[in-house]
Amino acid sequence: MHILMSTIAGLLAAYVSYFLNGRALKLLGEDAVTYGAPVIEETLKTGLAIAAGGSILFSHITFGLVEAAYDIFKNRGILQYTAGIAGLISHAVFGIITVYVWRFFGSPLVGVAIAIIIHMLWNHMIIHIRVKQ
């Protein structure tokens, strides 16, 4: 049941994030990718896992698998697999960060906040790498 609830949380977070990120992109433009998406995604992945009584890490990994599949179908060539693998690994890492920071500070809010900041830095770096290409 724990794995099932974690999977549902991750899938729901991916679905809702896709919708909200699209709206944020229309409102904020490209800044939505760097600043909006991390807030939306980290809050949903962790919040829904907690609400469902699931694993935060497994919710993040499920979300990463959905994003990887999306990137593989959306992109072409080597980029599709590179983006897919990077998405899966990065979301797993954001989950690990959330869990460890929460345990260290005793607060899920601090865990999510640190994961959001690191996710923003990651997205900023990825966008600048793509711009240089």
Coordinates of C-alpha atoms in Angstrom, one line a residue:
M1 CA 0.0 0.0 0.0
H2 CA 2.9 2.3 0.8
I3 CA 4.4 1.9 -2.7
L4 CA 1.0 2.3 -4.3
M5 CA 0.3 5.6 -2.5
S6 CA 3.8 6.8 -3.4
T7 CA 3.2 6.0 -7.0
I8 CA -0.2 7.7 -7.1
A9 CA 1.4 10.8 -5.4
G10 CA 4.2 10.9 -8.0
L11 CA 1.8 10.4 -10.9
L12 CA -0.7 13.0 -9.6
A13 CA 2.2 15.4 -9.0
A14 CA 3.4 14.9 -12.6
Y15 CA -0.1 15.5 -14.0
V16 CA -0.9 18.6 -12.0
S17 CA 2.6 20.0 -12.5
Y18 CA 2.3 19.6 -16.3
F19 CA -0.9 21.7 -16.2
L20 CA 0.3 24.3 -13.8
N21 CA 3.7 24.6 -15.4
G22 CA 1.9 25.3 -18.7
R23 CA -0.1 28.0 -17.1
A24 CA 3.0 29.5 -15.4
L25 CA 4.8 29.5 -18.8
K26 CA 2.0 31.6 -20.3
L27 CA 2.1 34.1 -17.4
L28 CA 5.8 34.3 -16.6
G29 CA 7.5 33.3 -19.9
E30 CA 10.8 31.4 -19.7
D31 CA 11.3 32.4 -16.0
A32 CA 8.5 29.9 -15.2
V33 CA 11.0 27.1 -16.1
T34 CA 13.7 28.4 -13.8
Y35 CA 11.7 29.7 -10.9
G36 CA 8.1 28.6 -11.2
A37 CA 8.4 24.9 -12.1
P38 CA 10.7 24.0 -9.1
V39 CA 8.2 25.5 -6.6
I40 CA 5.3 23.7 -8.2
E41 CA 7.0 20.4 -8.7
E42 CA 8.8 20.1 -5.3
T43 CA 5.7 21.2 -3.4
L44 CA 3.5 18.7 -5.2
K45 CA 5.9 15.7 -5.1
T46 CA 6.5 16.1 -1.4
G47 CA 3.1 17.4 -0.3
L48 CA 1.1 14.7 -2.1
A49 CA 3.4 12.0 -0.8
I50 CA 3.0 13.2 2.8
A51 CA -0.8 13.6 2.3
A52 CA -1.0 10.0 0.9
G53 CA 1.2 8.5 3.6
G54 CA 3.7 7.5 0.9
S55 CA 7.4 7.7 0.4
I56 CA 8.7 11.1 -0.5
L57 CA 11.6 9.5 -2.3
F58 CA 9.5 7.1 -4.3
S59 CA 7.1 9.9 -5.2
H60 CA 10.0 11.9 -6.6
I61 CA 11.3 8.9 -8.5
T62 CA 7.9 8.2 -10.0
F63 CA 7.7 11.8 -11.1
G64 CA 11.2 11.5 -12.6
L65 CA 10.1 8.4 -14.6
V66 CA 7.1 10.3 -16.0
E67 CA 9.3 13.3 -16.9
A68 CA 11.9 10.9 -18.5
A69 CA 9.2 9.3 -20.6
Y70 CA 7.9 12.7 -21.7
D71 CA 11.4 13.9 -22.6
I72 CA 12.1 10.7 -24.6
F73 CA 8.9 11.1 -26.6
K74 CA 9.2 14.9 -27.0
N75 CA 12.8 15.2 -28.1
R76 CA 14.8 13.5 -30.9
G77 CA 18.3 12.0 -31.2
I78 CA 20.7 11.8 -28.4
L79 CA 18.9 14.7 -26.6
Q80 CA 15.9 12.5 -25.9
Y81 CA 17.8 10.0 -23.9
T82 CA 20.1 12.5 -22.2
A83 CA 17.2 14.6 -21.1
G84 CA 15.2 11.6 -20.0
I85 CA 18.0 10.2 -17.9
A86 CA 18.9 13.6 -16.5
G87 CA 15.2 14.2 -15.5
L88 CA 15.0 10.8 -13.7
I89 CA 18.3 11.3 -11.8
S90 CA 17.7 14.9 -10.9
H91 CA 14.2 14.3 -9.5
A92 CA 15.6 11.3 -7.5
V93 CA 18.3 13.6 -6.1
F94 CA 15.8 16.3 -5.3
G95 CA 13.9 13.6 -3.3
I96 CA 17.0 12.5 -1.5
I97 CA 17.8 16.2 -0.6
T98 CA 14.2 16.7 0.7
V99 CA 14.3 13.7 2.9
Y100 CA 17.8 14.3 4.3
V101 CA 17.3 18.0 4.9
W102 CA 13.9 17.2 6.6
R103 CA 15.6 14.7 8.9
F104 CA 18.5 17.0 9.7
F105 CA 16.4 20.1 10.4
G106 CA 13.2 18.3 11.6
S107 CA 11.0 20.2 9.2
P108 CA 9.4 19.2 5.9
L109 CA 9.2 22.8 4.9
V110 CA 12.9 23.3 5.2
G111 CA 13.5 20.1 3.2
V112 CA 11.2 21.3 0.4
A113 CA 12.7 24.8 0.5
I114 CA 16.2 23.6 0.0
A115 CA 15.1 21.2 -2.8
I116 CA 13.3 24.1 -4.5
I117 CA 16.5 26.2 -4.4
I118 CA 18.7 23.4 -5.7
H119 CA 16.1 22.6 -8.4
M120 CA 16.1 26.3 -9.5
L121 CA 19.9 26.2 -9.7
W122 CA 19.7 23.0 -11.7
N123 CA 17.2 24.4 -14.2
H124 CA 19.2 27.7 -14.5
M125 CA 22.3 25.7 -15.3
I126 CA 20.5 23.4 -17.9
I127 CA 18.9 26.4 -19.6
H128 CA 22.3 28.1 -20.0
I129 CA 23.9 24.9 -21.3
R130 CA 21.1 24.7 -24.0
V131 CA 21.4 28.4 -24.9
K132 CA 25.2 28.0 -25.5
Q133 CA 24.6 25.1 -27.9

